[in-house]
mmCIF file of C-alpha atoms in Angstrom:
data_model
loop_
_atom_site.group_PDB
_atom_site.id
_atom_site.type_symbol
_atom_site.label_atom_id
_atom_site.label_comp_id
_atom_site.label_asym_id
_atom_site.label_seq_id
_atom_site.Cartn_x
_atom_site.Cartn_y
_atom_site.Cartn_z
ATOM 1 C CA MET A 1 -0.011 0.029 -0.032
ATOM 2 C CA LYS A 2 1.432 3.357 -1.017
ATOM 3 C CA ALA A 3 1.943 5.844 1.795
ATOM 4 C CA GLN A 4 0.232 9.187 1.729
ATOM 5 C CA PRO A 5 2.807 11.792 0.810
ATOM 6 C CA GLU A 6 3.709 14.133 3.734
ATOM 7 C CA GLN A 7 4.910 16.993 1.588
ATOM 8 C CA ALA A 8 3.728 18.755 -1.523
ATOM 9 C CA PRO A 9 3.625 16.212 -4.331
ATOM 10 C CA ARG A 10 6.178 16.452 -7.107
ATOM 11 C CA ILE A 11 4.203 16.620 -10.385
ATOM 12 C CA ALA A 12 5.614 16.900 -13.858
ATOM 13 C CA LEU A 13 4.123 17.213 -17.383
ATOM 14 C CA ALA A 14 5.589 15.533 -20.483
ATOM 15 C CA LEU A 15 4.232 16.733 -23.875
ATOM 16 C CA ALA A 16 4.883 14.904 -27.105
ATOM 17 C CA GLY A 17 5.079 16.513 -30.560
ATOM 18 C CA GLY A 18 2.775 16.409 -33.576
ATOM 19 C CA GLY A 19 3.157 19.679 -35.442
ATOM 20 C CA PRO A 20 0.384 22.311 -35.356
ATOM 21 C CA LEU A 21 -2.201 19.533 -34.955
ATOM 22 C CA GLY A 22 -0.435 18.162 -31.890
ATOM 23 C CA ALA A 23 -0.289 21.655 -30.253
ATOM 24 C CA ILE A 24 -3.937 22.206 -30.970
ATOM 25 C CA TYR A 25 -4.851 18.902 -29.367
ATOM 26 C CA GLU A 26 -2.649 19.548 -26.288
ATOM 27 C CA VAL A 27 -4.170 23.034 -25.744
ATOM 28 C CA GLY A 28 -7.745 21.671 -25.926
ATOM 29 C CA ALA A 29 -6.914 18.721 -23.649
ATOM 30 C CA LEU A 30 -5.098 20.885 -21.170
ATOM 31 C CA CYS A 31 -8.041 23.314 -20.945
ATOM 32 C CA ALA A 32 -10.282 20.337 -20.063
ATOM 33 C CA LEU A 33 -7.776 19.025 -17.550
ATOM 34 C CA GLU A 34 -7.331 22.447 -15.923
ATOM 35 C CA GLU A 35 -10.978 22.842 -15.054
ATOM 36 C CA SER A 36 -11.494 19.229 -14.259
ATOM 37 C CA LEU A 37 -8.693 18.579 -11.777
ATOM 38 C CA LEU A 38 -9.051 20.443 -8.578
ATOM 39 C CA GLY A 39 -5.776 21.073 -6.716
ATOM 40 C CA LEU A 40 -3.604 21.105 -9.777
ATOM 41 C CA ASP A 41 -2.107 24.355 -11.308
ATOM 42 C CA PHE A 42 -0.625 23.664 -14.694
ATOM 43 C CA THR A 43 1.600 26.735 -14.442
ATOM 44 C CA ARG A 44 3.222 25.617 -11.132
ATOM 45 C CA LEU A 45 4.425 22.085 -11.724
ATOM 46 C CA GLU A 46 7.765 20.609 -10.683
ATOM 47 C CA HIS A 47 9.065 19.921 -14.214
ATOM 48 C CA TYR A 48 7.943 20.354 -17.873
ATOM 49 C CA VAL A 49 9.377 18.255 -20.587
ATOM 50 C CA GLY A 50 8.539 19.188 -24.187
ATOM 51 C CA VAL A 51 9.378 17.677 -27.560
ATOM 52 C CA SER A 52 8.690 19.360 -30.898
ATOM 53 C CA ALA A 53 5.272 21.050 -30.808
ATOM 54 C CA GLY A 54 5.009 19.982 -27.181
ATOM 55 C CA ALA A 55 8.126 22.098 -26.490
ATOM 56 C CA PHE A 56 6.199 25.208 -27.443
ATOM 57 C CA ILE A 57 3.414 24.337 -25.032
ATOM 58 C CA ALA A 58 5.771 23.251 -22.205
ATOM 59 C CA ALA A 59 7.811 26.466 -22.547
ATOM 60 C CA SER A 60 4.666 28.569 -22.401
ATOM 61 C CA LEU A 61 3.249 26.805 -19.281
ATOM 62 C CA ALA A 62 6.622 27.131 -17.545
ATOM 63 C CA ASN A 63 6.402 30.870 -18.298
ATOM 64 C CA GLY A 64 3.077 31.123 -16.443
ATOM 65 C CA MET A 65 0.795 31.031 -19.493
ATOM 66 C CA GLY A 66 -2.156 28.808 -18.555
ATOM 67 C CA PRO A 67 -4.053 26.590 -20.969
ATOM 68 C CA ARG A 68 -6.743 29.252 -21.614
ATOM 69 C CA ALA A 69 -4.090 31.848 -22.336
ATOM 70 C CA LEU A 70 -2.450 29.383 -24.770
ATOM 71 C CA TYR A 71 -5.791 28.896 -26.472
ATOM 72 C CA ALA A 72 -6.136 32.650 -26.930
ATOM 73 C CA ALA A 73 -2.554 33.029 -28.233
ATOM 74 C CA PHE A 74 -2.301 30.023 -30.463
ATOM 75 C CA ILE A 75 -5.834 29.192 -31.631
ATOM 76 C CA GLY A 76 -8.041 32.277 -30.991
ATOM 77 C CA ASN A 77 -7.695 35.159 -33.363
ATOM 78 C CA ASP A 78 -9.112 38.015 -31.281
ATOM 79 C CA LEU A 79 -5.862 39.225 -29.739
ATOM 80 C CA SER A 80 -3.268 41.667 -30.981
ATOM 81 C CA THR A 81 -0.465 40.421 -33.200
ATOM 82 C CA ALA A 82 2.000 40.734 -30.286
ATOM 83 C CA GLU A 83 0.122 38.082 -28.304
ATOM 84 C CA ARG A 84 -0.778 35.729 -31.111
ATOM 85 C CA PHE A 85 1.296 32.825 -32.379
ATOM 86 C CA ASP A 86 0.172 32.090 -35.947
ATOM 87 C CA SER A 87 1.134 28.634 -37.236
ATOM 88 C CA SER A 88 0.836 29.986 -40.843
ATOM 89 C CA TRP A 89 4.199 31.585 -40.216
ATOM 90 C CA LEU A 90 5.661 28.069 -40.514
ATOM 91 C CA MET A 91 4.665 28.048 -44.185
ATOM 92 C CA GLU A 92 7.327 30.629 -45.099
ATOM 93 C CA PRO A 93 9.736 29.102 -47.694
ATOM 94 C CA ALA A 94 13.265 28.502 -46.474
ATOM 95 C CA TYR A 95 14.759 31.161 -48.762
ATOM 96 C CA GLY A 96 18.079 31.279 -46.913
ATOM 97 C CA GLU A 97 18.496 27.500 -47.300
ATOM 98 C CA PHE A 98 17.602 27.684 -50.953
ATOM 99 C CA ALA A 99 20.125 30.467 -51.543
ATOM 100 C CA ARG A 100 22.925 28.729 -49.603
ATOM 101 C CA ARG A 101 22.401 25.479 -51.586
ATOM 102 C CA GLY A 102 22.029 27.360 -54.884
ATOM 103 C CA ARG A 103 25.483 28.915 -54.465
ATOM 104 C CA MET A 104 26.916 25.409 -54.418
ATOM 105 C CA LEU A 105 25.437 24.462 -57.818
ATOM 106 C CA PRO A 106 28.046 25.823 -60.251
ATOM 107 C CA GLY A 107 30.859 24.063 -58.462
ATOM 108 C CA LEU A 108 28.987 20.803 -58.073
ATOM 109 C CA LEU A 109 27.945 20.867 -61.719
ATOM 110 C CA ALA A 110 31.590 21.294 -62.828
ATOM 111 C CA THR A 111 32.574 18.363 -60.595
ATOM 112 C CA ALA A 112 29.826 16.160 -61.952
ATOM 113 C CA ALA A 113 30.835 17.077 -65.532
ATOM 114 C CA TRP A 114 34.435 16.263 -64.877
ATOM 115 C CA HIS A 115 33.592 12.883 -63.319
ATOM 116 C CA LEU A 116 31.359 12.108 -66.313
ATOM 117 C CA ALA A 117 33.899 13.137 -68.932
ATOM 118 C CA PHE A 118 37.185 12.151 -67.485
ATOM 119 C CA GLY A 119 36.582 10.235 -64.288
ATOM 120 C CA ARG A 120 35.109 7.257 -66.125
ATOM 121 C CA LYS A 121 31.970 7.292 -63.878
ATOM 122 C CA SER A 122 28.456 6.475 -64.885
ATOM 123 C CA LEU A 123 25.796 9.177 -65.296
ATOM 124 C CA ALA A 124 24.135 7.977 -62.039
ATOM 125 C CA ARG A 125 27.408 8.276 -60.041
ATOM 126 C CA ALA A 126 28.032 11.704 -61.530
ATOM 127 C CA LEU A 127 24.595 12.873 -60.607
ATOM 128 C CA GLU A 128 25.138 11.657 -57.028
ATOM 129 C CA SER A 129 27.694 14.394 -56.547
ATOM 130 C CA LEU A 130 24.857 16.874 -56.942
ATOM 131 C CA ALA A 131 23.098 15.682 -53.836
ATOM 132 C CA PRO A 132 24.506 18.447 -51.571
ATOM 133 C CA VAL A 133 22.545 21.028 -53.632
ATOM 134 C CA LEU A 134 19.202 19.693 -52.440
ATOM 135 C CA PRO A 135 17.720 21.785 -49.638
ATOM 136 C CA THR A 136 17.415 20.186 -46.208
ATOM 137 C CA GLY A 137 14.020 21.728 -45.554
ATOM 138 C CA ALA A 138 11.213 23.311 -47.574
ATOM 139 C CA PHE A 139 10.053 25.851 -44.980
ATOM 140 C CA SER A 140 11.688 28.081 -42.483
ATOM 141 C CA ASN A 141 10.821 27.859 -38.784
ATOM 142 C CA ARG A 142 12.954 30.811 -37.752
ATOM 143 C CA GLN A 143 9.707 32.589 -36.738
ATOM 144 C CA ILE A 144 9.440 30.200 -33.849
ATOM 145 C CA HIS A 145 12.610 31.591 -32.393
ATOM 146 C CA THR A 146 11.681 35.211 -33.216
ATOM 147 C CA GLN A 147 8.079 35.155 -32.039
ATOM 148 C CA LEU A 148 8.647 33.113 -28.947
ATOM 149 C CA ALA A 149 11.554 35.382 -27.911
ATOM 150 C CA HIS A 150 9.083 38.272 -28.132
ATOM 151 C CA LEU A 151 6.337 36.456 -26.277
ATOM 152 C CA PHE A 152 8.625 35.425 -23.406
ATOM 153 C CA SER A 153 10.056 39.016 -23.065
ATOM 154 C CA ALA A 154 6.836 40.161 -21.509
ATOM 155 C CA PRO A 155 6.937 41.033 -17.764
ATOM 156 C CA GLY A 156 6.827 37.983 -15.571
ATOM 157 C CA ARG A 157 8.210 35.734 -18.323
ATOM 158 C CA SER A 158 11.708 34.716 -19.381
ATOM 159 C CA ASN A 159 13.505 33.350 -22.412
ATOM 160 C CA ASP A 160 16.208 32.077 -20.070
ATOM 161 C CA PHE A 161 15.947 28.616 -18.657
ATOM 162 C CA ARG A 162 17.942 29.643 -15.598
ATOM 163 C CA LYS A 163 15.506 32.442 -14.667
ATOM 164 C CA LEU A 164 12.328 30.234 -14.663
ATOM 165 C CA LYS A 165 10.705 29.440 -11.313
ATOM 166 C CA THR A 166 10.403 25.783 -12.380
ATOM 167 C CA LYS A 167 12.267 23.163 -14.340
ATOM 168 C CA LEU A 168 11.805 23.101 -18.182
ATOM 169 C CA THR A 169 13.494 20.660 -20.500
ATOM 170 C CA VAL A 170 13.248 21.007 -24.277
ATOM 171 C CA VAL A 171 14.674 18.008 -26.159
ATOM 172 C CA ALA A 172 16.230 18.151 -29.629
ATOM 173 C CA THR A 173 18.383 15.714 -31.557
ATOM 174 C CA ASN A 174 21.989 16.385 -32.514
ATOM 175 C CA LEU A 175 22.033 15.638 -36.272
ATOM 176 C CA ASP A 176 25.652 14.560 -36.377
ATOM 177 C CA SER A 177 25.699 12.267 -33.327
ATOM 178 C CA SER A 178 21.969 11.282 -33.278
ATOM 179 C CA GLU A 179 22.002 11.818 -29.529
ATOM 180 C CA SER A 180 19.276 13.623 -27.634
ATOM 181 C CA THR A 181 20.124 17.049 -26.294
ATOM 182 C CA PRO A 182 18.185 18.169 -23.198
ATOM 183 C CA PHE A 183 18.152 22.005 -23.471
ATOM 184 C CA GLY A 184 17.479 23.498 -20.057
ATOM 185 C CA ARG A 185 19.517 20.923 -18.111
ATOM 186 C CA PRO A 186 22.902 21.875 -16.648
ATOM 187 C CA GLY A 187 25.322 22.582 -19.470
ATOM 188 C CA TRP A 188 22.521 23.374 -21.888
ATOM 189 C CA ASP A 189 20.564 25.912 -19.957
ATOM 190 C CA HIS A 190 22.318 28.941 -21.432
ATOM 191 C CA ILE A 191 20.645 28.459 -24.788
ATOM 192 C CA PRO A 192 17.601 30.717 -25.296
ATOM 193 C CA ILE A 193 14.319 28.855 -24.682
ATOM 194 C CA SER A 194 12.988 30.077 -28.027
ATOM 195 C CA GLN A 195 15.943 28.752 -29.962
ATOM 196 C CA ALA A 196 15.653 25.369 -28.154
ATOM 197 C CA VAL A 197 12.028 25.137 -29.161
ATOM 198 C CA GLN A 198 12.968 25.967 -32.737
ATOM 199 C CA ALA A 199 15.514 23.190 -32.766
ATOM 200 C CA SER A 200 13.258 20.657 -31.100
ATOM 201 C CA SER A 201 10.532 21.235 -33.756
ATOM 202 C CA ALA A 202 12.831 21.135 -36.777
ATOM 203 C CA LEU A 203 11.274 18.059 -38.552
ATOM 204 C CA PRO A 204 13.731 16.838 -41.140
ATOM 205 C CA GLY A 205 12.616 17.470 -44.660
ATOM 206 C CA LEU A 206 10.073 20.039 -43.599
ATOM 207 C CA PHE A 207 12.449 22.499 -41.786
ATOM 208 C CA PRO A 208 16.220 22.847 -42.114
ATOM 209 C CA PRO A 209 18.372 21.748 -39.092
ATOM 210 C CA VAL A 210 18.944 24.546 -36.637
ATOM 211 C CA GLU A 211 22.504 25.583 -35.922
ATOM 212 C CA ILE A 212 23.359 26.232 -32.334
ATOM 213 C CA GLU A 213 26.976 26.891 -31.261
ATOM 214 C CA GLY A 214 28.343 25.172 -34.365
ATOM 215 C CA GLN A 215 26.123 22.020 -33.962
ATOM 216 C CA TYR A 216 22.976 21.196 -35.956
ATOM 217 C CA TYR A 217 19.840 20.002 -34.323
ATOM 218 C CA VAL A 218 16.555 18.525 -35.560
ATOM 219 C CA ASP A 219 13.291 17.279 -34.104
ATOM 220 C CA GLY A 220 13.548 15.792 -30.627
ATOM 221 C CA ALA A 221 11.130 12.988 -31.464
ATOM 222 C CA LEU A 222 13.786 11.146 -33.593
ATOM 223 C CA LYS A 223 15.040 9.315 -30.527
ATOM 224 C CA LYS A 224 11.960 9.100 -28.226
ATOM 225 C CA THR A 225 8.377 10.249 -28.397
ATOM 226 C CA LEU A 226 8.077 11.673 -24.841
ATOM 227 C CA HIS A 227 11.540 11.777 -23.215
ATOM 228 C CA ALA A 228 9.709 11.631 -19.895
ATOM 229 C CA SER A 229 12.701 9.913 -18.223
ATOM 230 C CA VAL A 230 14.347 13.351 -18.092
ATOM 231 C CA ALA A 231 11.864 14.280 -15.382
ATOM 232 C CA LEU A 232 11.475 10.833 -13.907
ATOM 233 C CA ASP A 233 15.124 10.543 -13.126
ATOM 234 C CA ASP A 234 14.842 13.565 -10.809
ATOM 235 C CA GLY A 235 12.154 11.736 -8.744
ATOM 236 C CA LEU A 236 8.412 12.351 -9.112
ATOM 237 C CA ASP A 237 5.188 11.422 -7.435
ATOM 238 C CA LEU A 238 2.990 11.953 -10.479
ATOM 239 C CA LEU A 239 3.668 12.343 -14.155
ATOM 240 C CA ILE A 240 1.014 13.436 -16.599
ATOM 241 C CA CYS A 241 1.793 12.671 -20.319
ATOM 242 C CA LEU A 242 0.032 14.018 -23.401
ATOM 243 C CA ASN A 243 0.539 12.320 -26.692
ATOM 244 C CA PRO A 244 -1.474 13.823 -29.586
ATOM 245 C CA LEU A 245 -0.634 11.471 -32.460
ATOM 246 C CA VAL A 246 -2.099 8.003 -32.518
ATOM 247 C CA PRO A 247 -2.701 5.577 -35.411
ATOM 248 C CA PHE A 248 -6.268 5.645 -36.707
ATOM 249 C CA ASP A 249 -8.190 2.465 -36.410
ATOM 250 C CA ALA A 250 -10.573 2.445 -39.390
ATOM 251 C CA THR A 251 -11.793 -1.006 -38.601
ATOM 252 C CA ALA A 252 -13.202 -0.346 -35.129
ATOM 253 C CA PRO A 253 -16.643 1.240 -34.732
ATOM 254 C CA LEU A 254 -16.676 4.800 -33.378
ATOM 255 C CA ASN A 255 -18.684 5.451 -30.266
ATOM 256 C CA VAL A 256 -20.995 7.874 -32.043
ATOM 257 C CA ASP A 257 -23.331 8.180 -29.024
ATOM 258 C CA ALA A 258 -20.432 9.570 -26.926
ATOM 259 C CA MET A 259 -19.108 11.849 -29.600
ATOM 260 C CA ALA A 260 -22.276 13.018 -31.404
ATOM 261 C CA HIS A 261 -22.908 15.820 -28.777
ATOM 262 C CA VAL A 262 -19.423 17.120 -29.412
ATOM 263 C CA LEU A 263 -19.355 17.638 -33.180
ATOM 264 C CA PRO A 264 -21.743 16.236 -35.878
ATOM 265 C CA SER A 265 -18.768 15.517 -38.178
ATOM 266 C CA ALA A 266 -17.475 13.009 -35.641
ATOM 267 C CA GLN A 267 -19.654 10.502 -37.475
ATOM 268 C CA ARG A 268 -17.416 10.711 -40.538
ATOM 269 C CA LYS A 269 -15.836 7.399 -41.528
ATOM 270 C CA ILE A 270 -12.696 6.346 -43.414
ATOM 271 C CA PRO A 271 -13.532 2.957 -44.889
ATOM 272 C CA ARG A 272 -9.870 2.206 -45.840
ATOM 273 C CA ILE A 273 -6.650 4.160 -45.147
ATOM 274 C CA VAL A 274 -5.467 3.415 -48.641
ATOM 275 C CA GLU A 275 -8.346 5.399 -50.116
ATOM 276 C CA GLY A 276 -6.683 8.629 -48.827
ATOM 277 C CA GLY A 277 -3.704 8.047 -51.147
ATOM 278 C CA LEU A 278 0.002 8.432 -50.257
ATOM 279 C CA PRO A 279 -0.481 11.113 -47.633
ATOM 280 C CA SER A 280 -2.836 8.964 -45.581
ATOM 281 C CA VAL A 281 -0.535 5.924 -45.917
ATOM 282 C CA LEU A 282 2.492 7.851 -44.820
ATOM 283 C CA SER A 283 0.603 9.484 -41.944
ATOM 284 C CA GLN A 284 -0.652 6.160 -40.680
ATOM 285 C CA THR A 285 2.846 4.675 -40.979
ATOM 286 C CA PHE A 286 4.455 7.506 -39.047
ATOM 287 C CA ARG A 287 1.818 7.433 -36.407
ATOM 288 C CA SER A 288 2.058 3.732 -35.928
ATOM 289 C CA LEU A 289 5.880 3.836 -35.621
ATOM 290 C CA ILE A 290 6.082 6.554 -33.000
ATOM 291 C CA HIS A 291 3.138 5.187 -31.062
ATOM 292 C CA SER A 292 4.566 1.710 -30.820
ATOM 293 C CA ARG A 293 7.818 3.197 -29.605
ATOM 294 C CA MET A 294 5.889 5.307 -27.039
ATOM 295 C CA GLU A 295 3.981 2.217 -25.797
ATOM 296 C CA LEU A 296 7.297 0.438 -25.248
ATOM 297 C CA GLY A 297 8.595 3.470 -23.349
ATOM 298 C CA MET A 298 5.516 3.706 -21.186
ATOM 299 C CA ARG A 299 5.904 0.053 -20.158
ATOM 300 C CA ASN A 300 9.580 0.692 -19.288
ATOM 301 C CA TYR A 301 8.641 3.763 -17.265
ATOM 302 C CA ALA A 302 6.155 1.684 -15.282
ATOM 303 C CA SER A 303 8.769 -0.905 -14.389
ATOM 304 C CA GLN A 304 11.723 1.428 -13.827
ATOM 305 C CA TYR A 305 9.811 4.019 -11.782
ATOM 306 C CA PRO A 306 7.319 2.031 -9.715
ATOM 307 C CA ASP A 307 6.895 4.778 -7.104
ATOM 308 C CA THR A 308 5.638 7.297 -9.740
ATOM 309 C CA ASP A 309 2.077 7.313 -10.785
ATOM 310 C CA ILE A 310 1.886 7.936 -14.593
ATOM 311 C CA ILE A 311 -1.233 9.124 -16.469
ATOM 312 C CA LEU A 312 -1.265 9.128 -20.232
ATOM 313 C CA ILE A 313 -3.821 11.287 -22.145
ATOM 314 C CA GLU A 314 -4.253 10.758 -25.879
ATOM 315 C CA PRO A 315 -6.943 10.819 -28.590
ATOM 316 C CA ASP A 316 -9.368 8.045 -29.236
ATOM 317 C CA HIS A 317 -7.832 5.744 -31.921
ATOM 318 C CA ARG A 318 -11.257 5.390 -33.525
ATOM 319 C CA ASP A 319 -11.956 9.116 -34.009
ATOM 320 C CA PRO A 320 -11.313 10.471 -37.447
ATOM 321 C CA GLU A 321 -11.519 14.196 -36.531
ATOM 322 C CA LEU A 322 -7.797 14.667 -35.734
ATOM 323 C CA TYR A 323 -6.787 12.381 -38.608
ATOM 324 C CA LEU A 324 -8.729 14.412 -41.248
ATOM 325 C CA ALA A 325 -7.617 17.814 -39.908
ATOM 326 C CA ASN A 326 -6.613 20.981 -41.740
ATOM 327 C CA THR A 327 -4.584 22.805 -39.042
ATOM 328 C CA PHE A 328 -3.892 25.898 -41.114
ATOM 329 C CA SER A 329 -7.549 27.051 -41.070
ATOM 330 C CA TYR A 330 -8.503 29.208 -38.094
ATOM 331 C CA SER A 331 -12.053 27.919 -37.993
ATOM 332 C CA GLN A 332 -10.796 24.322 -38.225
ATOM 333 C CA ARG A 333 -8.262 24.930 -35.469
ATOM 334 C CA ARG A 334 -11.067 26.123 -33.104
ATOM 335 C CA HIS A 335 -13.122 23.211 -34.155
ATOM 336 C CA LEU A 336 -10.282 20.707 -33.368
ATOM 337 C CA ALA A 337 -9.451 22.404 -30.067
ATOM 338 C CA GLU A 338 -13.104 22.118 -29.013
ATOM 339 C CA HIS A 339 -13.095 18.461 -30.116
ATOM 340 C CA ALA A 340 -9.996 17.726 -28.028
ATOM 341 C CA TYR A 341 -11.505 19.530 -25.060
ATOM 342 C CA GLN A 342 -14.747 17.566 -25.218
ATOM 343 C CA GLN A 343 -13.055 14.261 -25.930
ATOM 344 C CA THR A 344 -10.782 14.758 -22.889
ATOM 345 C CA ARG A 345 -13.820 15.519 -20.729
ATOM 346 C CA GLU A 346 -15.458 12.331 -21.982
ATOM 347 C CA MET A 347 -12.412 10.372 -21.112
ATOM 348 C CA LEU A 348 -12.238 11.765 -17.617
ATOM 349 C CA ARG A 349 -15.946 10.961 -17.055
ATOM 350 C CA SER A 350 -15.519 7.355 -18.337
ATOM 351 C CA GLU A 351 -12.428 6.684 -16.152
ATOM 352 C CA ALA A 352 -13.471 8.766 -13.162
ATOM 353 C CA THR A 353 -13.280 5.968 -10.582
ATOM 354 C CA GLY A 354 -9.774 4.785 -11.389
ATOM 355 C CA LEU A 355 -8.430 8.273 -11.885
ATOM 356 C CA SER A 356 -9.920 9.514 -8.612
ATOM 357 C CA ALA A 357 -8.251 6.640 -6.723
ATOM 358 C CA LYS A 358 -4.879 7.477 -8.334
ATOM 359 C CA LEU A 359 -5.111 11.263 -8.092
ATOM 360 C CA GLN A 360 -6.246 11.544 -4.473
ATOM 361 C CA TRP A 361 -2.763 10.488 -3.282
ATOM 362 C CA HIS A 362 -1.465 13.708 -4.770
ATOM 363 C CA GLY A 363 -4.059 16.073 -3.396
ATOM 364 C CA ILE A 364 -6.007 16.205 -6.629
ATOM 365 C CA ARG A 365 -9.755 15.721 -6.967
ATOM 366 C CA LEU A 366 -11.996 15.434 -10.004
ATOM 367 C CA ASN A 367 -14.335 18.404 -10.431
ATOM 368 C CA HIS A 368 -17.482 16.460 -11.155
ATOM 369 C CA ALA A 369 -19.621 19.645 -11.447
ATOM 370 C CA ALA A 370 -17.446 20.782 -14.323
ATOM 371 C CA LEU A 371 -17.255 17.330 -15.953
ATOM 372 C CA ASP A 372 -21.010 16.701 -15.755
ATOM 373 C CA GLY A 373 -21.969 20.182 -17.109
ATOM 374 C CA PRO A 374 -23.534 19.486 -20.522
ATOM 375 C CA LYS A 375 -23.306 23.107 -21.671
ATOM 376 C CA ARG A 376 -19.575 23.594 -21.029
ATOM 377 C CA SER A 377 -17.601 24.634 -24.075
ATOM 378 C CA LEU A 378 -14.074 25.772 -24.762
ATOM 379 C CA THR A 379 -15.049 28.432 -27.280
ATOM 380 C CA GLN A 380 -18.012 29.875 -25.389
ATOM 381 C CA PRO A 381 -18.435 30.618 -21.659
ATOM 382 C CA ALA A 382 -20.632 28.160 -19.728
ATOM 383 C CA ILE A 383 -24.068 29.295 -18.728
ATOM 384 C CA ALA A 384 -24.126 30.516 -15.069
ATOM 385 C CA PRO A 385 -25.927 28.004 -12.923
ATOM 386 C CA THR A 386 -29.033 28.845 -10.909
ATOM 387 C CA ARG A 387 -29.205 28.607 -7.128
ATOM 388 C CA ILE A 388 -31.003 25.265 -7.418
ATOM 389 C CA GLY A 389 -28.435 24.138 -10.041
ATOM 390 C CA ARG A 390 -25.491 24.994 -7.698
ATOM 391 C CA SER A 391 -27.208 23.082 -4.871
ATOM 392 C CA MET A 392 -27.713 20.048 -7.065
ATOM 393 C CA ALA A 393 -24.197 20.234 -8.322
ATOM 394 C CA GLY A 394 -22.896 20.358 -4.785
ATOM 395 C CA LEU A 395 -24.953 17.416 -3.819
ATOM 396 C CA GLN A 396 -23.762 15.454 -6.833
ATOM 397 C CA GLN A 397 -20.145 16.399 -5.876
ATOM 398 C CA SER A 398 -20.616 15.006 -2.372
ATOM 399 C CA LEU A 399 -22.079 11.784 -3.759
ATOM 400 C CA ASN A 400 -19.181 11.440 -6.166
ATOM 401 C CA ASP A 401 -16.664 12.117 -3.536
ATOM 402 C CA LEU A 402 -18.182 9.358 -1.360
ATOM 403 C CA THR A 403 -18.114 6.993 -4.331
ATOM 404 C CA ASP A 404 -14.453 7.821 -5.111
ATOM 405 C CA TYR A 405 -13.562 7.407 -1.402
ATOM 406 C CA ALA A 406 -15.163 4.000 -1.289
ATOM 407 C CA ALA A 407 -13.414 2.922 -4.516
ATOM 408 C CA SER A 408 -10.066 4.160 -3.259
ATOM 409 C CA ARG A 409 -10.438 2.285 0.126
ATOM 410 C CA ALA A 410 -11.265 -0.820 -1.801
ATOM 411 C CA ALA A 411 -8.211 -0.409 -4.018
ATOM 412 C CA ALA A 412 -5.996 0.223 -1.016
ATOM 413 C CA THR A 413 -7.298 -2.925 0.692
ATOM 414 C CA ARG A 414 -6.433 -4.978 -2.343
ATOM 415 C CA HIS A 415 -2.870 -3.590 -2.287
#
């Protein structure tokens, strides 16, 4: 039987990547978690670990920006430009990379011609020498560094790992050694947070590698999906993990009754992945690879860190909404964030008993009044309850607390 902690619980958050789609899912899910978990402040955790798009969310939370503020800055479009992070900036062509590679073309052409004419090499071998002229990325992600540096320069925030009030680790991959680099940890904490996030989100082929102090870095997910061990090694009581990318199961029936109240389009169906063409096949392949790796990692975490409770939040594998997403549409982004918000609330309701038993050891309770409110929405404020409604919600909360207590005592007895 696990002993009740005598001091404040050490709680960390690990966020996986997934591009703009992953960030949208994580913001929506975090908004649901924030209002549903009483006793947990997502801006005051022990440690934040972020990879790729998750690095942007983690860095913002560590800087005191709560989930609702993240929604306003990343998904909403009603704020000033200074407080809005627009993912369409990531569609800027990598002009600098194109120019640098283009300057190499005359010399490489001359070398290829010489090999072909005098080096007795085949045309294919001669053309191989032109490979360095190919750009390493189609788009520039330098705006991540620029815009986050500006965002974190506001009063009360910092672009310096060492000046944060909490631990933040942003993981990238060294391209030449293929080793993970934990920016924010000792020896790597002098790098600006914004530049570390840029490096962690530099997906090969899409964005060029990011040069930092003479080394080149790419997406942190190349080695691991979550890198949660960075926080677990320091000792934790509770670790909450968010993973936005899961393979889509087109063969399993979707629980339409549970999702129909969220969005009508949740009833859309993909009969076969192959019908979506090459993009769908590649997406499913990529999702399957990183998810199987993450499942293995989660099993290892459970065995290596038995004293830490670990909770994993991720989308429903049967839900096509996040699989068919267009993340560069503002209306679609709000739609997807709302979907993630409602789906997370549904998950919390369905697993309330087990979660309550696990969370109570860390001073956290489920807010049943918020979870059971049918009118709650991410994009619109909830309707203020009447006096009778508040009384009924209080009664329901008491009944739920009694149920959770009984379930937890039963679980403790079994242990």
